[in-house]
Coordinates of C-alpha atoms in Angstrom, one line a residue:
M1 CA -18.8 -14.3 21.2
G2 CA -15.1 -14.6 19.5
A3 CA -13.1 -12.5 17.8
T4 CA -13.9 -14.2 14.3
E5 CA -17.7 -13.8 14.9
L6 CA -17.4 -10.4 16.4
V7 CA -15.6 -8.9 13.8
S8 CA -17.7 -10.6 10.9
K9 CA -20.9 -9.0 12.7
L10 CA -19.3 -5.6 13.1
I11 CA -18.3 -5.4 9.3
A12 CA -22.0 -6.7 7.8
D13 CA -23.4 -4.4 10.3
F14 CA -21.7 -1.1 9.3
R15 CA -23.6 1.5 7.3
L16 CA -22.1 4.0 5.5
D17 CA -24.4 6.5 6.4
T18 CA -22.8 6.7 10.0
A19 CA -19.6 7.4 8.5
P20 CA -18.3 11.2 9.2
E21 CA -17.8 13.2 6.1
R22 CA -13.7 13.1 6.8
A23 CA -14.1 9.0 6.6
I24 CA -15.4 9.6 2.9
A25 CA -13.2 12.0 1.6
A26 CA -10.1 10.0 3.4
A27 CA -11.5 7.1 1.6
K28 CA -12.0 9.1 -1.7
Q29 CA -8.2 10.3 -1.7
N30 CA -6.9 7.1 -1.0
I31 CA -8.7 5.0 -3.6
L32 CA -7.7 7.9 -6.3
D33 CA -4.0 7.5 -4.7
T34 CA -4.0 3.9 -5.4
V35 CA -5.5 4.1 -8.9
G36 CA -2.8 6.4 -9.7
V37 CA -0.1 4.3 -8.5
S38 CA -1.8 1.6 -10.4
L39 CA -1.4 3.0 -13.5
A40 CA 2.3 4.0 -13.1
G41 CA 2.7 0.4 -12.5
M42 CA 2.5 -0.4 -15.9
E43 CA 5.9 1.4 -16.4
L44 CA 7.5 -1.7 -14.7
D45 CA 8.5 -5.1 -16.1
S46 CA 6.6 -6.8 -13.1
G47 CA 3.3 -5.2 -14.5
Q48 CA 4.0 -5.7 -17.9
I49 CA 5.0 -9.3 -17.3
I50 CA 1.7 -10.2 -14.6
A51 CA -0.8 -8.5 -17.3
A52 CA 0.9 -10.4 -20.3
Y53 CA 0.1 -13.7 -17.8
A54 CA -3.1 -12.9 -17.5
R55 CA -4.2 -12.1 -20.8
E56 CA -2.3 -15.4 -21.8
R57 CA -4.2 -17.2 -19.5
G58 CA -7.6 -16.2 -20.6
G59 CA -10.6 -16.3 -18.0
Q60 CA -13.6 -15.1 -18.6
P61 CA -14.4 -11.3 -19.4
E62 CA -15.7 -10.2 -16.0
A63 CA -13.9 -7.3 -15.0
S64 CA -11.4 -4.8 -16.8
V65 CA -7.5 -4.9 -15.7
I66 CA -6.3 -1.4 -14.9
A67 CA -3.9 0.3 -17.5
S68 CA -3.9 -2.9 -20.0
G69 CA -7.0 -2.9 -22.2
F70 CA -8.5 -6.6 -21.8
R71 CA -10.8 -8.1 -19.4
T72 CA -10.7 -11.1 -17.4
S73 CA -12.0 -12.9 -14.7
V74 CA -12.3 -11.1 -11.1
E75 CA -9.7 -12.9 -9.6
N76 CA -6.9 -12.6 -12.4
A77 CA -8.4 -8.6 -12.5
A78 CA -7.6 -8.4 -8.7
L79 CA -4.1 -10.1 -9.0
V80 CA -3.0 -7.9 -11.9
D81 CA -4.4 -4.9 -10.2
G82 CA -2.5 -5.5 -6.8
V83 CA 0.7 -6.1 -8.7
L84 CA -0.2 -2.9 -10.0
A85 CA -0.9 -1.0 -7.3
H86 CA 2.6 -1.9 -5.0
A87 CA 4.9 -2.2 -8.3
Q88 CA 5.9 1.3 -8.1
L89 CA 6.0 1.3 -3.8
W90 CA 4.1 4.4 -4.5
E91 CA 0.9 3.4 -2.7
D92 CA 0.0 4.7 0.8
N93 CA 1.2 3.5 4.0
G94 CA -0.6 2.5 6.8
T95 CA 0.6 3.6 10.6
A96 CA -0.3 1.0 13.0
L97 CA -0.6 -1.4 10.2
V98 CA 3.4 -1.5 8.8
G99 CA 2.1 -1.8 5.6
H100 CA 0.2 -0.7 2.9
P101 CA -3.7 -0.7 3.6
S102 CA -5.0 0.6 0.2
S103 CA -3.7 -1.7 -2.3
P104 CA -5.0 -5.1 -1.2
I105 CA -8.3 -3.9 -0.7
T106 CA -8.5 -1.3 -3.6
S107 CA -7.1 -4.2 -5.7
A108 CA -10.0 -6.5 -5.0
I109 CA -12.8 -4.1 -4.6
L110 CA -12.7 -2.7 -8.6
P111 CA -12.9 -5.7 -10.2
V112 CA -15.7 -7.1 -7.9
A113 CA -17.6 -3.7 -8.2
E114 CA -17.2 -3.7 -11.6
W115 CA -18.6 -7.1 -12.3
R116 CA -21.9 -7.0 -10.5
G117 CA -22.2 -3.1 -11.1
V118 CA -22.5 -1.5 -7.8
S119 CA -22.4 2.1 -6.7
G120 CA -19.8 4.5 -5.8
R121 CA -21.1 4.5 -2.1
D122 CA -20.7 0.4 -2.2
V123 CA -17.3 0.8 -3.1
I124 CA -16.5 3.4 -0.3
R125 CA -18.1 0.8 2.3
A126 CA -16.2 -1.7 1.5
Y127 CA -13.2 0.3 1.5
L128 CA -13.5 1.3 5.0
M129 CA -14.4 -2.1 6.1
G130 CA -11.4 -3.9 4.3
F131 CA -9.4 -0.5 5.7
E132 CA -10.4 -0.7 9.6
L133 CA -9.9 -4.4 9.7
E134 CA -5.9 -4.3 8.2
V135 CA -5.1 -2.0 10.6
R136 CA -6.8 -3.2 13.5
F137 CA -5.0 -6.7 12.9
G138 CA -1.8 -4.2 12.9
R139 CA -2.7 -3.2 16.2
A140 CA -3.3 -6.4 17.9
L141 CA -0.3 -8.2 16.0
N142 CA 2.4 -6.0 15.6
P143 CA 5.1 -5.4 16.1
L144 CA 6.0 -9.0 16.7
M145 CA 4.1 -10.0 13.4
Y146 CA 6.5 -7.7 11.5
D147 CA 9.5 -8.2 13.6
L148 CA 9.3 -12.1 12.5
G149 CA 9.8 -11.3 8.8
W150 CA 6.1 -11.1 7.5
H151 CA 5.0 -8.9 5.2
N152 CA 1.9 -7.2 6.7
T153 CA 0.5 -5.8 3.6
S154 CA 0.0 -8.9 1.9
V155 CA -0.9 -11.5 4.9
I156 CA -3.1 -9.4 6.4
G157 CA -3.8 -7.8 3.6
T158 CA -5.6 -11.2 2.3
L159 CA -8.1 -10.6 5.2
G160 CA -8.9 -7.0 4.4
A161 CA -9.5 -8.3 0.8
A162 CA -11.4 -10.6 1.6
A163 CA -13.5 -8.5 3.9
A164 CA -14.2 -5.6 1.3
A165 CA -15.0 -8.2 -1.1
S166 CA -17.5 -9.5 0.9
C167 CA -19.1 -6.1 1.3
V168 CA -19.1 -5.5 -2.5
L169 CA -20.8 -8.6 -2.6
G170 CA -23.3 -7.7 0.2
L171 CA -22.5 -11.3 2.4
S172 CA -23.9 -12.3 5.7
A173 CA -22.3 -11.9 8.5
E174 CA -21.7 -16.0 8.9
Q175 CA -20.7 -15.7 5.0
I176 CA -18.1 -13.2 5.9
R177 CA -16.7 -15.1 8.7
M178 CA -16.7 -18.3 6.3
A179 CA -14.6 -15.8 3.4
I180 CA -12.1 -14.4 6.6
G181 CA -11.5 -18.7 7.6
T182 CA -10.9 -19.3 3.9
A183 CA -8.4 -16.1 3.5
V184 CA -6.4 -16.7 7.0
S185 CA -5.1 -20.3 5.0
L186 CA -4.7 -18.1 1.7
A187 CA -2.4 -15.4 3.4
S188 CA 1.2 -15.6 3.0
G189 CA 4.2 -13.1 1.8
T190 CA 7.8 -13.3 3.6
R191 CA 10.0 -9.4 3.6
Q192 CA 13.1 -11.6 2.2
N193 CA 11.2 -11.0 -1.2
F194 CA 11.4 -7.3 -1.1
G195 CA 13.4 -5.6 -4.0
T196 CA 12.3 -7.8 -6.2
M197 CA 9.3 -8.5 -8.5
T198 CA 7.4 -10.9 -6.0
M199 CA 6.8 -8.1 -3.4
P200 CA 4.4 -6.4 -5.6
L201 CA 3.1 -10.0 -6.4
H202 CA 2.3 -10.2 -2.6
V203 CA -0.4 -7.7 -3.3
G204 CA -1.8 -9.3 -6.0
N205 CA -1.9 -12.4 -4.2
A206 CA -3.8 -10.9 -1.4
A207 CA -6.4 -9.3 -3.9
R208 CA -7.2 -12.2 -5.6
N209 CA -6.9 -14.7 -2.7
G210 CA -9.4 -12.3 -0.8
V211 CA -11.5 -12.2 -4.0
T212 CA -11.8 -16.1 -4.2
A213 CA -12.2 -16.5 -0.4
A214 CA -15.6 -13.6 -0.9
L215 CA -16.9 -15.8 -3.8
L216 CA -16.4 -19.4 -2.7
A217 CA -18.0 -18.2 1.0
E218 CA -21.1 -16.5 -1.4
K219 CA -21.7 -19.8 -2.5
G220 CA -21.2 -21.8 1.0
F221 CA -18.5 -22.7 0.8
N222 CA -17.0 -23.2 4.8
A223 CA -13.9 -22.7 7.0
D224 CA -13.4 -22.8 10.6
P225 CA -15.3 -20.4 12.4
N226 CA -13.0 -19.8 14.8
S227 CA -9.8 -18.8 12.3
I228 CA -8.5 -15.8 13.6
E229 CA -8.6 -16.6 17.5
A230 CA -8.1 -20.4 17.7
P231 CA -5.0 -21.9 19.3
M232 CA -3.9 -23.0 15.4
G233 CA -5.8 -19.7 14.2
F234 CA -4.5 -16.4 12.5
A235 CA -3.3 -14.7 15.5
T236 CA -1.0 -17.5 16.7
I237 CA 0.4 -18.4 13.8
Y238 CA 1.5 -15.1 12.6
T239 CA 3.1 -14.4 16.3
A240 CA 3.0 -16.5 19.3
P241 CA 1.1 -17.7 22.1
G242 CA -0.1 -15.0 24.0
K243 CA 1.6 -12.3 22.0
H244 CA -0.9 -10.6 20.4
D245 CA -4.1 -8.4 21.8
L246 CA -7.7 -9.6 19.9
S247 CA -9.4 -6.7 21.9
K248 CA -7.7 -4.0 19.6
L249 CA -9.3 -6.2 17.0
T250 CA -12.7 -5.1 17.6
D251 CA -13.1 -2.9 20.9
G252 CA -14.5 0.6 19.8
W253 CA -14.4 -1.0 16.2
A254 CA -15.2 2.3 13.6
A255 CA -15.3 4.5 16.8
P256 CA -13.8 6.5 14.9
L257 CA -13.0 4.9 11.8
E258 CA -9.1 3.9 10.9
V259 CA -9.1 5.4 8.1
I260 CA -8.9 9.0 9.5
N261 CA -7.8 8.1 13.0
P262 CA -4.6 7.1 12.3
G263 CA -5.2 7.7 8.6
S264 CA -2.6 6.8 6.0
M265 CA 0.2 8.3 4.4
I266 CA 0.1 9.7 0.8
K267 CA 3.7 8.8 -0.1
P268 CA 5.1 11.4 -2.1
Y269 CA 8.4 9.6 -2.8
P270 CA 8.3 5.6 -5.0
S271 CA 10.1 3.8 -2.4
G272 CA 9.5 2.2 0.6
G273 CA 8.2 4.3 3.9
P274 CA 11.2 4.1 6.2
T275 CA 13.7 5.8 3.5
H276 CA 11.2 8.8 3.4
N277 CA 12.1 10.3 6.6
S278 CA 15.6 10.5 5.4
I279 CA 14.8 11.9 2.0
D280 CA 13.0 14.8 3.3
A281 CA 15.6 15.7 5.7
V282 CA 18.4 15.2 2.7
L283 CA 16.3 17.3 0.1
D284 CA 16.0 20.0 2.9
V285 CA 19.7 20.6 3.4
V286 CA 20.5 20.0 -0.4
H287 CA 17.9 22.8 -1.4
T288 CA 18.4 25.0 1.9
E289 CA 22.0 24.9 2.6
G290 CA 23.2 24.1 -0.9
V291 CA 25.1 20.9 -0.1
R292 CA 26.8 19.3 -3.1
P293 CA 28.2 16.0 -3.4
D294 CA 31.5 16.5 -3.7
D295 CA 30.7 18.6 -0.1
V296 CA 30.0 15.8 2.0
V297 CA 32.1 13.1 3.7
E298 CA 29.3 11.4 5.5
I299 CA 25.5 11.2 5.6
E300 CA 24.4 9.3 8.9
C301 CA 20.7 8.3 9.0
C302 CA 19.7 7.9 12.9
G303 CA 16.5 5.9 13.1
P304 CA 14.7 2.9 14.0
R305 CA 16.3 -0.5 14.6
W306 CA 13.3 -1.8 11.6
F307 CA 15.8 -0.1 9.1
T308 CA 17.5 -3.4 8.5
K309 CA 14.8 -5.4 8.8
T310 CA 13.0 -3.6 6.1
L311 CA 15.3 -1.8 4.1
I312 CA 17.4 -4.7 3.2
R313 CA 18.8 -4.0 -0.5
T314 CA 22.0 -2.4 0.7
D315 CA 23.8 -2.3 -2.4
P316 CA 21.1 -2.5 -4.8
Q317 CA 22.0 -3.6 -8.4
R318 CA 18.9 -2.9 -9.9
G319 CA 16.3 0.1 -9.9
I320 CA 13.7 -2.3 -8.2
E321 CA 15.8 -2.9 -5.0
G322 CA 16.6 0.7 -4.9
K323 CA 13.1 1.4 -3.7
T324 CA 14.5 -0.7 -0.5
S325 CA 17.8 0.9 -0.2
L326 CA 17.7 3.3 2.3
Q327 CA 21.4 3.9 0.8
F328 CA 20.5 4.7 -2.5
C329 CA 17.3 6.5 -2.0
V330 CA 19.6 9.2 0.3
A331 CA 22.1 9.3 -2.5
A332 CA 19.8 9.7 -5.2
A333 CA 18.4 12.4 -2.8
L334 CA 21.8 14.0 -2.7
V335 CA 23.2 13.5 -6.4
D336 CA 20.0 14.7 -8.5
R337 CA 17.9 17.1 -5.6
E338 CA 15.0 14.8 -6.1
V339 CA 13.7 11.3 -5.6
T340 CA 10.8 10.3 -8.5
M341 CA 10.1 7.4 -10.8
R342 CA 13.1 8.7 -12.6
Q343 CA 15.4 7.7 -10.2
F344 CA 14.5 4.1 -10.0
T345 CA 16.1 2.7 -13.0
D346 CA 18.6 0.2 -13.2
E347 CA 20.6 3.1 -14.9
K348 CA 20.3 5.2 -11.9
V349 CA 21.3 2.4 -9.8
R350 CA 24.5 1.9 -11.6
D351 CA 25.4 5.3 -12.2
P352 CA 29.0 5.9 -10.9
Q353 CA 27.8 9.8 -8.8
I354 CA 25.2 8.0 -6.9
R355 CA 27.3 5.1 -6.6
A356 CA 30.1 7.3 -4.6
A357 CA 27.7 9.1 -2.3
M358 CA 25.8 5.1 -1.3
Q359 CA 29.4 4.6 0.1
K360 CA 28.8 8.3 2.2
V361 CA 25.7 6.9 3.9
R362 CA 25.7 5.2 6.9
V363 CA 22.9 4.0 9.4
S364 CA 22.7 4.2 13.2
V365 CA 19.9 3.7 15.8
H366 CA 18.8 6.6 17.3
P367 CA 17.6 6.0 21.1
E368 CA 14.4 8.0 20.8
F369 CA 13.6 6.5 17.8
A370 CA 14.2 2.6 17.9
E371 CA 11.4 1.1 18.4
D372 CA 9.3 3.5 16.2
V373 CA 7.9 0.8 14.0
V374 CA 5.4 3.4 12.8
D375 CA 6.7 6.5 11.9
F376 CA 9.8 5.7 11.4
G377 CA 11.4 8.6 12.9
T378 CA 14.7 10.0 11.9
E379 CA 17.5 12.3 12.4
V380 CA 19.9 12.6 9.4
I381 CA 23.3 14.6 10.0
V382 CA 25.0 15.7 6.8
R383 CA 28.8 16.2 7.2
L384 CA 30.9 18.4 4.9
A385 CA 34.5 18.6 4.2
N386 CA 34.9 21.9 6.1
G387 CA 33.9 20.4 8.6
R388 CA 30.4 22.1 9.3
E389 CA 27.5 19.4 9.7
H390 CA 24.0 20.0 8.9
R391 CA 21.3 18.6 11.2
R392 CA 17.5 17.4 10.6
T393 CA 15.5 15.8 12.7
V394 CA 12.3 14.2 10.5
A395 CA 9.4 12.7 13.1
K396 CA 6.5 13.1 10.2
P397 CA 7.2 12.6 6.7
K398 CA 6.0 14.9 4.2
G399 CA 2.6 12.5 3.8
H400 CA 2.1 11.8 7.0
P401 CA -1.4 12.1 8.2
E402 CA -0.2 15.2 10.6
N403 CA 1.8 16.2 7.7
P404 CA -0.5 15.5 4.5
L405 CA -0.3 16.0 0.9
T406 CA -2.3 19.1 -0.5
R407 CA -5.1 18.4 -2.9
D408 CA -2.7 20.0 -5.0
E409 CA 0.1 17.8 -4.7
L410 CA -2.0 15.1 -4.3
L411 CA -3.4 15.7 -7.7
S412 CA -0.1 16.5 -9.8
K413 CA 1.1 12.9 -8.1
Y414 CA -1.9 11.5 -9.8
R415 CA -1.3 13.4 -12.9
Q416 CA 2.3 12.4 -13.0
C417 CA 1.1 8.8 -12.7
A418 CA -2.0 9.0 -15.1
D419 CA -0.1 10.8 -17.9
L420 CA 1.7 7.6 -18.2
V421 CA -1.1 5.5 -19.7
L422 CA -4.1 8.0 -20.4
T423 CA -4.9 10.8 -22.7
A424 CA -4.9 14.3 -20.7
A425 CA -8.6 14.5 -21.2
E426 CA -9.2 10.6 -19.9
R427 CA -7.0 11.7 -16.6
E428 CA -9.3 14.7 -15.6
H429 CA -12.7 12.9 -16.1
S430 CA -11.4 10.2 -14.1
I431 CA -10.3 12.5 -11.3
E432 CA -13.6 13.9 -11.9
L433 CA -15.4 10.4 -11.2
L434 CA -13.3 9.5 -8.5
E435 CA -13.0 13.0 -6.6
N436 CA -17.1 12.1 -6.7
L437 CA -17.1 8.7 -6.2
E438 CA -19.8 8.5 -3.7
Q439 CA -22.2 9.8 -6.2
L440 CA -21.2 7.6 -8.6
S441 CA -24.7 4.8 -9.3
D442 CA -22.0 2.3 -11.1
I443 CA -18.4 2.4 -11.1
R444 CA -18.4 0.9 -14.8
E445 CA -17.5 4.0 -16.4
L446 CA -14.7 4.4 -14.2
C447 CA -13.4 1.1 -14.4
G448 CA -13.7 1.7 -18.1
I449 CA -11.1 4.8 -18.3
I450 CA -8.7 3.9 -15.9
S451 CA -8.7 0.0 -17.6
L452 CA -8.5 1.7 -21.1
T453 CA -11.3 -0.9 -22.3
G454 CA -13.6 2.5 -22.5
R455 CA -12.3 3.6 -25.6
A456 CA -13.8 3.1 -28.8
G457 CA -12.8 -0.6 -29.7
G458 CA -11.6 -1.6 -26.3

């Protein structure tokens, strides 16, 4: 049995009652986090533009759009939700995926689930299978796929979204096989667009295209049955002949589920994952040692060679570019002593004190962490004008599965995001529904709250 046929069968055969409580809890946590950062995505130009675009284009009012107050087709809703989920660059980071597993799949699941009126358990099952497929593709194709410049979140995420949407629709194994085959030809996204509005569009396209692939498969639309493993299939095209290991895609499927082993990182800062180790280190130095910007002559960030492949905006000119700039994130941590949404504005990027601090940041490759594409281990050396230096090594940043946010920290992040859009009552009710997702017989009430369409007149 080939990889495409086998993985489709594994997805179709999975039953939620076989999942441990830890996996269900992790899925709910990640979905809550994704909804939160999606609400915050409407603060940015990319979120507002894509929502206006979808509203103007119209479409059957099948599903609501997060933070937007209108309904449109399920495909358009997935598009907007996906852009919103990635706009702040604040959603969870996958480990083996080397990307963001939750944003494309959650953005595909919620519109279809609302449209079809499915239960919270159906949503969780779909999420677990989309997550499983994404992370396992990461194991099978990385590091070469990422090294070549592909944006794994969108490329692999398109297949994850197709699998997740297929689960919501209750497709058979053969239909899932066709959905994956179609998704293979709809997947794209390169990292050259990091730090632009097109970066979150990658996730919107992944979610929308995954939904499209699943809906077409439901109607009998076909694709090559061996789209993953064939000579011109997904695995070879996104790596090279013989440079992938598809046994990692299917062997030991869901045993344990990837959502709990290795899990994913819930990000405390709205910036690219590889910046977090350095941010943790600099914030620790400024708060424990009392270091001020004028005290510092150099901050050396010694980490993986991937710094230059992911954090490509070394001289950002706009707030959105700062999210993928190690120089800016480190400088903001030094000057402002915090890294929040407030730092990633055009005004902050132009702040003379931060611009001066950016000139003090030096990036080098650490021999121990050079190939760490998973955790981005980093040693930071803060050198002072008086000759002293402070060293911090961060192998597992805050939010990593081995250094997780507490529930209070996660909910604080969610509330910070939700307060931009929801009333306090809506915010707290949405938390209640998300934390009890498996008990919901129909997720439409939740979708009505987070989209604002549940309000009177909405």
